[in-house]
Amino acid sequence: MARKLMVVGNWKMNGCRQYVNELTTALSLHCFNSVDVVVCPPACLIQSFGSIDFLLAGQDVSDCNDGAYTGDISAAMLAEIGCEYVLVGHSERREMHGETNQQVAQKVLRAIEQGIKPIVCVGEPLLMKEAKAEQDYIAEQLAPVLSAVNCEQLEQVVFAYEPIWAIGTGKSASPEQAQCIHKFIRDVISRKSESAAEKVRILYGGSVNFDNAQALFAQDDIDGGLVGGASLKSDSFTTICRYANGEH
Ligand code: PEP
């Protein structure tokens, strides 16, 4: 089954209104029919986007609905300001904010309840890769998410494989390495629902740039990219989106 590719730009704690305008203008010069383009700016910039042909996402969402959680943003709030997606369980949230696999699963549920599609990030640290334990590590990250959702909800989820050793290092996984883990993730999902496994998109993230994007996107189980650093340069991000759109 052909899955529509997706390119997600994660600005992290970067960007400003000027870059909102610059990227919006750069993307508006192209017609992205065969790829879903998604931008995740810092929450305070989300409402600075005017009329756009791409989709917006939050970088994180609370696992609670409302209440005394200073600094957090609920799924309902993200939905109200026009987010269609939200990143959940990015390794920087897991590492720096102590997010557990269980919390990630709760966040997934909060997002889905509000009609927002979660982009669930998983991926191993270097130590696990060196110990050849990456599949076990990723299976553990996936398990609570897969048990929290039903098969219908699972079809709303996007997964992103982001090996931590590849994030922001300039050392991307090779297309073959990434394909092997993407296939593994799809196999794990298929144990819950074969139909969902066929449909869900699994993005690769970790030093994606315009030099390596085409080879990565050509792999059977790689359905696009989660792009950090290269999403902060409008020409690089646009080129990656063009490649995902099938242009050369
Ligand atoms: C990310 O933070 O999700 C990411 C993949 O970053 P980079 O592309 O800079 O490695």
mmCIF file of C-alpha atoms and ligand atoms in Angstrom:
data_model
loop_
_atom_site.group_PDB
_atom_site.id
_atom_site.type_symbol
_atom_site.label_atom_id
_atom_site.label_comp_id
_atom_site.label_asym_id
_atom_site.label_seq_id
_atom_site.Cartn_x
_atom_site.Cartn_y
_atom_site.Cartn_z
ATOM 1 C CA MET A 1 0.000 0.000 0.000
ATOM 2 C CA ALA A 2 1.358 3.415 -0.946
ATOM 3 C CA ARG A 3 1.669 5.746 2.016
ATOM 4 C CA LYS A 4 1.840 9.500 1.431
ATOM 5 C CA LEU A 5 5.232 10.794 2.492
ATOM 6 C CA MET A 6 5.528 13.377 5.220
ATOM 7 C CA VAL A 7 8.244 15.886 6.084
ATOM 8 C CA VAL A 8 8.143 17.452 9.537
ATOM 9 C CA GLY A 9 10.337 20.424 10.468
ATOM 10 C CA ASN A 10 11.128 20.597 14.185
ATOM 11 C CA TRP A 11 12.435 24.068 15.009
ATOM 12 C CA LYS A 12 13.011 23.160 18.679
ATOM 13 C CA MET A 13 13.682 26.389 20.652
ATOM 14 C CA ASN A 14 14.668 28.344 17.547
ATOM 15 C CA GLY A 15 12.999 30.683 15.101
ATOM 16 C CA CYS A 16 11.310 34.069 15.160
ATOM 17 C CA ARG A 17 8.524 35.873 13.280
ATOM 18 C CA GLN A 18 10.909 36.807 10.489
ATOM 19 C CA TYR A 19 11.665 33.134 9.876
ATOM 20 C CA VAL A 20 7.947 32.320 9.952
ATOM 21 C CA ASN A 21 7.524 34.727 7.024
ATOM 22 C CA GLU A 22 10.648 33.547 5.217
ATOM 23 C CA LEU A 23 9.722 29.860 5.361
ATOM 24 C CA THR A 24 6.069 30.503 4.507
ATOM 25 C CA THR A 25 7.150 32.419 1.403
ATOM 26 C CA ALA A 26 9.692 29.759 0.377
ATOM 27 C CA LEU A 27 7.183 26.907 0.736
ATOM 28 C CA SER A 28 4.427 28.847 -1.037
ATOM 29 C CA LEU A 29 6.477 28.825 -4.261
ATOM 30 C CA HIS A 30 5.942 25.051 -4.576
ATOM 31 C CA CYS A 31 2.997 22.760 -4.940
ATOM 32 C CA PHE A 32 3.426 19.832 -2.569
ATOM 33 C CA ASN A 33 0.755 17.407 -3.744
ATOM 34 C CA SER A 34 2.484 14.150 -2.887
ATOM 35 C CA VAL A 35 3.860 14.999 0.538
ATOM 36 C CA ASP A 36 2.390 16.314 3.773
ATOM 37 C CA VAL A 37 4.571 19.183 4.966
ATOM 38 C CA VAL A 38 4.344 19.872 8.690
ATOM 39 C CA VAL A 39 6.091 22.599 10.668
ATOM 40 C CA CYS A 40 6.611 22.464 14.461
ATOM 41 C CA PRO A 41 7.572 25.947 15.628
ATOM 42 C CA PRO A 42 7.829 26.928 19.299
ATOM 43 C CA ALA A 43 4.288 27.236 20.673
ATOM 44 C CA CYS A 44 4.441 31.050 20.943
ATOM 45 C CA LEU A 45 4.949 31.337 17.162
ATOM 46 C CA ILE A 46 2.140 29.037 16.050
ATOM 47 C CA GLN A 47 -0.356 31.863 15.697
ATOM 48 C CA SER A 48 2.086 33.983 13.683
ATOM 49 C CA PHE A 49 1.456 31.786 10.624
ATOM 50 C CA GLY A 50 -1.102 33.396 8.333
ATOM 51 C CA SER A 51 -2.665 31.573 5.431
ATOM 52 C CA ILE A 52 -0.512 28.542 4.667
ATOM 53 C CA ASP A 53 -0.538 25.435 2.498
ATOM 54 C CA PHE A 54 1.208 23.274 5.050
ATOM 55 C CA LEU A 55 0.264 21.895 8.458
ATOM 56 C CA LEU A 56 1.271 22.960 11.953
ATOM 57 C CA ALA A 57 2.273 20.841 14.911
ATOM 58 C CA GLY A 58 3.116 21.354 18.553
ATOM 59 C CA GLN A 59 6.498 20.194 19.867
ATOM 60 C CA ASP A 60 4.995 18.650 22.994
ATOM 61 C CA VAL A 61 1.657 18.219 24.761
ATOM 62 C CA SER A 62 0.675 17.706 28.378
ATOM 63 C CA ASP A 63 -0.477 14.303 29.568
ATOM 64 C CA CYS A 64 -3.190 16.132 31.576
ATOM 65 C CA ASN A 65 -6.268 17.972 30.364
ATOM 66 C CA ASP A 66 -6.001 21.177 32.406
ATOM 67 C CA GLY A 67 -4.988 22.434 35.821
ATOM 68 C CA ALA A 68 -1.941 23.618 37.738
ATOM 69 C CA TYR A 69 0.795 22.595 35.305
ATOM 70 C CA THR A 70 2.790 25.774 34.776
ATOM 71 C CA GLY A 71 4.453 25.964 31.382
ATOM 72 C CA ASP A 72 2.541 23.050 29.874
ATOM 73 C CA ILE A 73 0.144 23.117 26.930
ATOM 74 C CA SER A 74 -2.910 20.889 26.605
ATOM 75 C CA ALA A 75 -4.047 19.066 23.490
ATOM 76 C CA ALA A 76 -7.258 21.148 23.476
ATOM 77 C CA MET A 77 -5.168 24.341 23.389
ATOM 78 C CA LEU A 78 -3.098 23.040 20.470
ATOM 79 C CA ALA A 79 -6.261 22.054 18.618
ATOM 80 C CA GLU A 80 -7.782 25.494 19.214
ATOM 81 C CA ILE A 81 -4.835 27.252 17.559
ATOM 82 C CA GLY A 82 -4.904 25.004 14.510
ATOM 83 C CA CYS A 83 -2.384 22.226 15.180
ATOM 84 C CA GLU A 84 -3.118 18.989 13.356
ATOM 85 C CA TYR A 85 -0.138 17.107 14.737
ATOM 86 C CA VAL A 86 2.035 17.113 17.832
ATOM 87 C CA LEU A 87 5.462 15.634 18.546
ATOM 88 C CA VAL A 88 5.355 13.267 21.480
ATOM 89 C CA GLY A 89 8.322 11.733 23.296
ATOM 90 C CA HIS A 90 11.097 13.531 21.439
ATOM 91 C CA SER A 91 14.393 12.304 22.893
ATOM 92 C CA GLU A 92 15.121 15.812 24.196
ATOM 93 C CA ARG A 93 11.893 15.683 26.219
ATOM 94 C CA ARG A 94 12.659 12.175 27.426
ATOM 95 C CA GLU A 95 16.263 13.011 28.383
ATOM 96 C CA MET A 96 15.972 16.559 29.686
ATOM 97 C CA HIS A 97 12.474 16.432 31.173
ATOM 98 C CA GLY A 98 12.470 12.837 32.387
ATOM 99 C CA GLU A 99 9.503 11.765 30.280
ATOM 100 C CA THR A 100 8.746 8.089 30.743
ATOM 101 C CA ASN A 101 7.350 5.643 28.200
ATOM 102 C CA GLN A 102 4.094 5.614 30.203
ATOM 103 C CA GLN A 103 3.785 9.409 30.082
ATOM 104 C CA VAL A 104 4.422 9.339 26.358
ATOM 105 C CA ALA A 105 1.515 6.897 25.990
ATOM 106 C CA GLN A 106 -0.752 9.205 28.018
ATOM 107 C CA LYS A 107 0.235 12.152 25.828
ATOM 108 C CA VAL A 108 -0.647 10.114 22.756
ATOM 109 C CA LEU A 109 -4.119 9.505 24.181
ATOM 110 C CA ARG A 110 -4.658 13.179 25.137
ATOM 111 C CA ALA A 111 -3.735 14.231 21.594
ATOM 112 C CA ILE A 112 -5.990 11.675 19.895
ATOM 113 C CA GLU A 113 -8.920 12.620 22.153
ATOM 114 C CA GLN A 114 -8.665 16.172 20.773
ATOM 115 C CA GLY A 115 -8.358 15.087 17.144
ATOM 116 C CA ILE A 116 -4.621 15.788 16.978
ATOM 117 C CA LYS A 117 -2.382 13.172 15.421
ATOM 118 C CA PRO A 118 0.633 12.329 17.584
ATOM 119 C CA ILE A 119 4.066 11.886 16.028
ATOM 120 C CA VAL A 120 5.658 9.445 18.471
ATOM 121 C CA CYS A 121 9.451 9.611 18.569
ATOM 122 C CA VAL A 122 11.474 6.557 19.500
ATOM 123 C CA GLY A 123 15.157 5.759 19.147
ATOM 124 C CA GLU A 124 18.132 4.363 20.970
ATOM 125 C CA PRO A 125 21.171 6.025 22.552
ATOM 126 C CA LEU A 126 24.650 5.162 21.273
ATOM 127 C CA LEU A 127 25.301 2.706 24.120
ATOM 128 C CA MET A 128 22.311 0.592 23.093
ATOM 129 C CA LYS A 129 23.365 0.640 19.464
ATOM 130 C CA GLU A 130 26.867 -0.472 20.419
ATOM 131 C CA ALA A 131 25.401 -3.273 22.539
ATOM 132 C CA LYS A 132 23.216 -4.251 19.548
ATOM 133 C CA ALA A 133 20.230 -3.789 21.846
ATOM 134 C CA GLU A 134 18.459 -1.114 19.813
ATOM 135 C CA GLN A 135 15.466 -3.287 18.896
ATOM 136 C CA ASP A 136 14.790 -4.258 22.522
ATOM 137 C CA TYR A 137 15.102 -0.611 23.561
ATOM 138 C CA ILE A 138 12.679 0.555 20.889
ATOM 139 C CA ALA A 139 10.222 -2.278 21.591
ATOM 140 C CA GLU A 140 10.099 -1.088 25.219
ATOM 141 C CA GLN A 141 9.385 2.469 24.100
ATOM 142 C CA LEU A 142 6.618 1.284 21.789
ATOM 143 C CA ALA A 143 4.885 -1.136 24.165
ATOM 144 C CA PRO A 144 2.931 1.331 26.384
ATOM 145 C CA VAL A 145 1.811 3.334 23.337
ATOM 146 C CA LEU A 146 0.586 0.210 21.566
ATOM 147 C CA SER A 147 -1.331 -0.977 24.602
ATOM 148 C CA ALA A 148 -2.860 2.465 25.296
ATOM 149 C CA VAL A 149 -4.514 2.878 21.889
ATOM 150 C CA ASN A 150 -7.100 0.752 20.131
ATOM 151 C CA CYS A 151 -6.584 -0.335 16.516
ATOM 152 C CA GLU A 152 -8.590 2.561 15.117
ATOM 153 C CA GLN A 153 -6.627 5.100 17.179
ATOM 154 C CA LEU A 154 -3.373 3.458 16.136
ATOM 155 C CA GLU A 155 -4.085 4.437 12.539
ATOM 156 C CA GLN A 156 -3.969 8.109 13.638
ATOM 157 C CA VAL A 157 -0.448 7.769 14.986
ATOM 158 C CA VAL A 158 2.728 8.647 13.084
ATOM 159 C CA PHE A 159 5.976 7.155 14.362
ATOM 160 C CA ALA A 160 9.431 8.670 14.007
ATOM 161 C CA TYR A 161 12.589 6.636 14.388
ATOM 162 C CA GLU A 162 15.237 9.006 15.686
ATOM 163 C CA PRO A 163 18.442 7.324 16.848
ATOM 164 C CA ILE A 164 19.779 9.675 19.510
ATOM 165 C CA TRP A 165 23.353 9.331 18.229
ATOM 166 C CA ALA A 166 22.207 10.777 14.900
ATOM 167 C CA ILE A 167 20.297 13.800 16.212
ATOM 168 C CA GLY A 168 22.156 17.047 15.603
ATOM 169 C CA THR A 169 25.456 15.218 15.067
ATOM 170 C CA GLY A 170 25.660 15.270 11.283
ATOM 171 C CA LYS A 171 25.927 11.447 11.448
ATOM 172 C CA SER A 172 22.730 10.137 9.937
ATOM 173 C CA ALA A 173 21.908 6.439 10.024
ATOM 174 C CA SER A 174 22.562 4.895 6.631
ATOM 175 C CA PRO A 175 19.436 4.236 4.542
ATOM 176 C CA GLU A 176 19.949 0.481 5.108
ATOM 177 C CA GLN A 177 20.371 0.833 8.890
ATOM 178 C CA ALA A 178 17.283 3.034 9.101
ATOM 179 C CA GLN A 179 15.243 0.721 6.846
ATOM 180 C CA CYS A 180 16.078 -2.243 9.076
ATOM 181 C CA ILE A 181 14.753 -0.479 12.208
ATOM 182 C CA HIS A 182 11.716 0.941 10.360
ATOM 183 C CA LYS A 183 10.820 -2.574 9.231
ATOM 184 C CA PHE A 184 11.238 -3.776 12.812
ATOM 185 C CA ILE A 185 8.906 -1.010 14.070
ATOM 186 C CA ARG A 186 6.318 -1.889 11.424
ATOM 187 C CA ASP A 187 6.532 -5.564 12.412
ATOM 188 C CA VAL A 188 5.955 -4.665 16.073
ATOM 189 C CA ILE A 189 2.921 -2.564 15.102
ATOM 190 C CA SER A 190 1.578 -5.392 12.923
ATOM 191 C CA ARG A 191 1.390 -7.666 15.961
ATOM 192 C CA LYS A 192 -1.370 -5.355 17.192
ATOM 193 C CA SER A 193 -2.960 -4.561 13.835
ATOM 194 C CA GLU A 194 -1.795 -5.601 10.395
ATOM 195 C CA SER A 195 -4.045 -3.029 8.816
ATOM 196 C CA ALA A 196 -2.614 -0.187 10.960
ATOM 197 C CA ALA A 197 0.933 -1.369 10.268
ATOM 198 C CA GLU A 198 0.257 -1.029 6.534
ATOM 199 C CA LYS A 199 -1.162 2.467 6.963
ATOM 200 C CA VAL A 200 0.960 4.213 9.591
ATOM 201 C CA ARG A 201 3.801 6.396 8.507
ATOM 202 C CA ILE A 202 7.213 5.879 10.038
ATOM 203 C CA LEU A 203 9.510 8.874 9.597
ATOM 204 C CA TYR A 204 13.261 8.878 9.934
ATOM 205 C CA GLY A 205 14.926 11.645 11.962
ATOM 206 C CA GLY A 206 18.573 12.307 12.738
ATOM 207 C CA SER A 207 20.714 14.648 10.641
ATOM 208 C CA VAL A 208 18.444 14.529 7.589
ATOM 209 C CA ASN A 209 19.645 17.041 5.001
ATOM 210 C CA PHE A 210 19.265 17.621 1.282
ATOM 211 C CA ASP A 211 22.229 15.350 0.551
ATOM 212 C CA ASN A 212 20.862 12.230 2.259
ATOM 213 C CA ALA A 213 17.090 12.757 2.081
ATOM 214 C CA GLN A 214 16.460 11.113 -1.285
ATOM 215 C CA ALA A 215 18.287 7.881 -0.413
ATOM 216 C CA LEU A 216 16.485 7.658 2.930
ATOM 217 C CA PHE A 217 13.044 8.355 1.430
ATOM 218 C CA ALA A 218 13.641 5.679 -1.236
ATOM 219 C CA GLN A 219 13.549 2.914 1.404
ATOM 220 C CA ASP A 220 10.373 0.808 1.547
ATOM 221 C CA ASP A 221 9.519 1.512 5.168
ATOM 222 C CA ILE A 222 10.728 5.115 5.420
ATOM 223 C CA ASP A 223 7.739 7.381 4.868
ATOM 224 C CA GLY A 224 9.463 10.731 5.163
ATOM 225 C CA GLY A 225 11.598 12.656 7.599
ATOM 226 C CA LEU A 226 11.617 14.494 10.893
ATOM 227 C CA VAL A 227 14.050 17.304 10.268
ATOM 228 C CA GLY A 228 15.693 19.432 12.967
ATOM 229 C CA GLY A 229 18.664 21.596 11.972
ATOM 230 C CA ALA A 230 17.903 21.598 8.243
ATOM 231 C CA SER A 231 14.378 22.920 8.897
ATOM 232 C CA LEU A 232 15.927 26.186 10.101
ATOM 233 C CA LYS A 233 17.186 27.030 6.617
ATOM 234 C CA SER A 234 14.281 27.688 4.296
ATOM 235 C CA ASP A 235 16.132 26.545 1.163
ATOM 236 C CA SER A 236 17.292 23.254 2.752
ATOM 237 C CA PHE A 237 13.876 22.458 4.167
ATOM 238 C CA THR A 238 12.132 23.310 0.906
ATOM 239 C CA THR A 239 14.549 21.087 -1.030
ATOM 240 C CA ILE A 240 13.916 18.161 1.327
ATOM 241 C CA CYS A 241 10.146 18.676 0.869
ATOM 242 C CA ARG A 242 10.609 18.772 -2.913
ATOM 243 C CA TYR A 243 12.498 15.476 -2.838
ATOM 244 C CA ALA A 244 9.744 13.888 -0.738
ATOM 245 C CA ASN A 245 7.296 15.244 -3.303
ATOM 246 C CA GLY A 246 9.072 13.167 -5.935
ATOM 247 C CA GLU A 247 10.945 16.054 -7.567
ATOM 248 C CA HIS A 248 14.652 15.882 -8.444
HETATM 249 C C1 PEP B 1 15.285 16.278 15.704
HETATM 250 O O1 PEP B 1 15.565 16.997 16.634
HETATM 251 O O2 PEP B 1 14.175 15.729 15.691
HETATM 252 C C2 PEP B 1 16.270 16.079 14.657
HETATM 253 C C3 PEP B 1 16.109 15.047 13.879
HETATM 254 O O3 PEP B 1 17.311 16.962 14.582
HETATM 255 P P1 PEP B 1 18.449 17.018 13.427
HETATM 256 O O4 PEP B 1 17.757 16.916 12.103
HETATM 257 O O5 PEP B 1 19.108 18.343 13.628
HETATM 258 O O6 PEP B 1 19.355 15.867 13.668
#
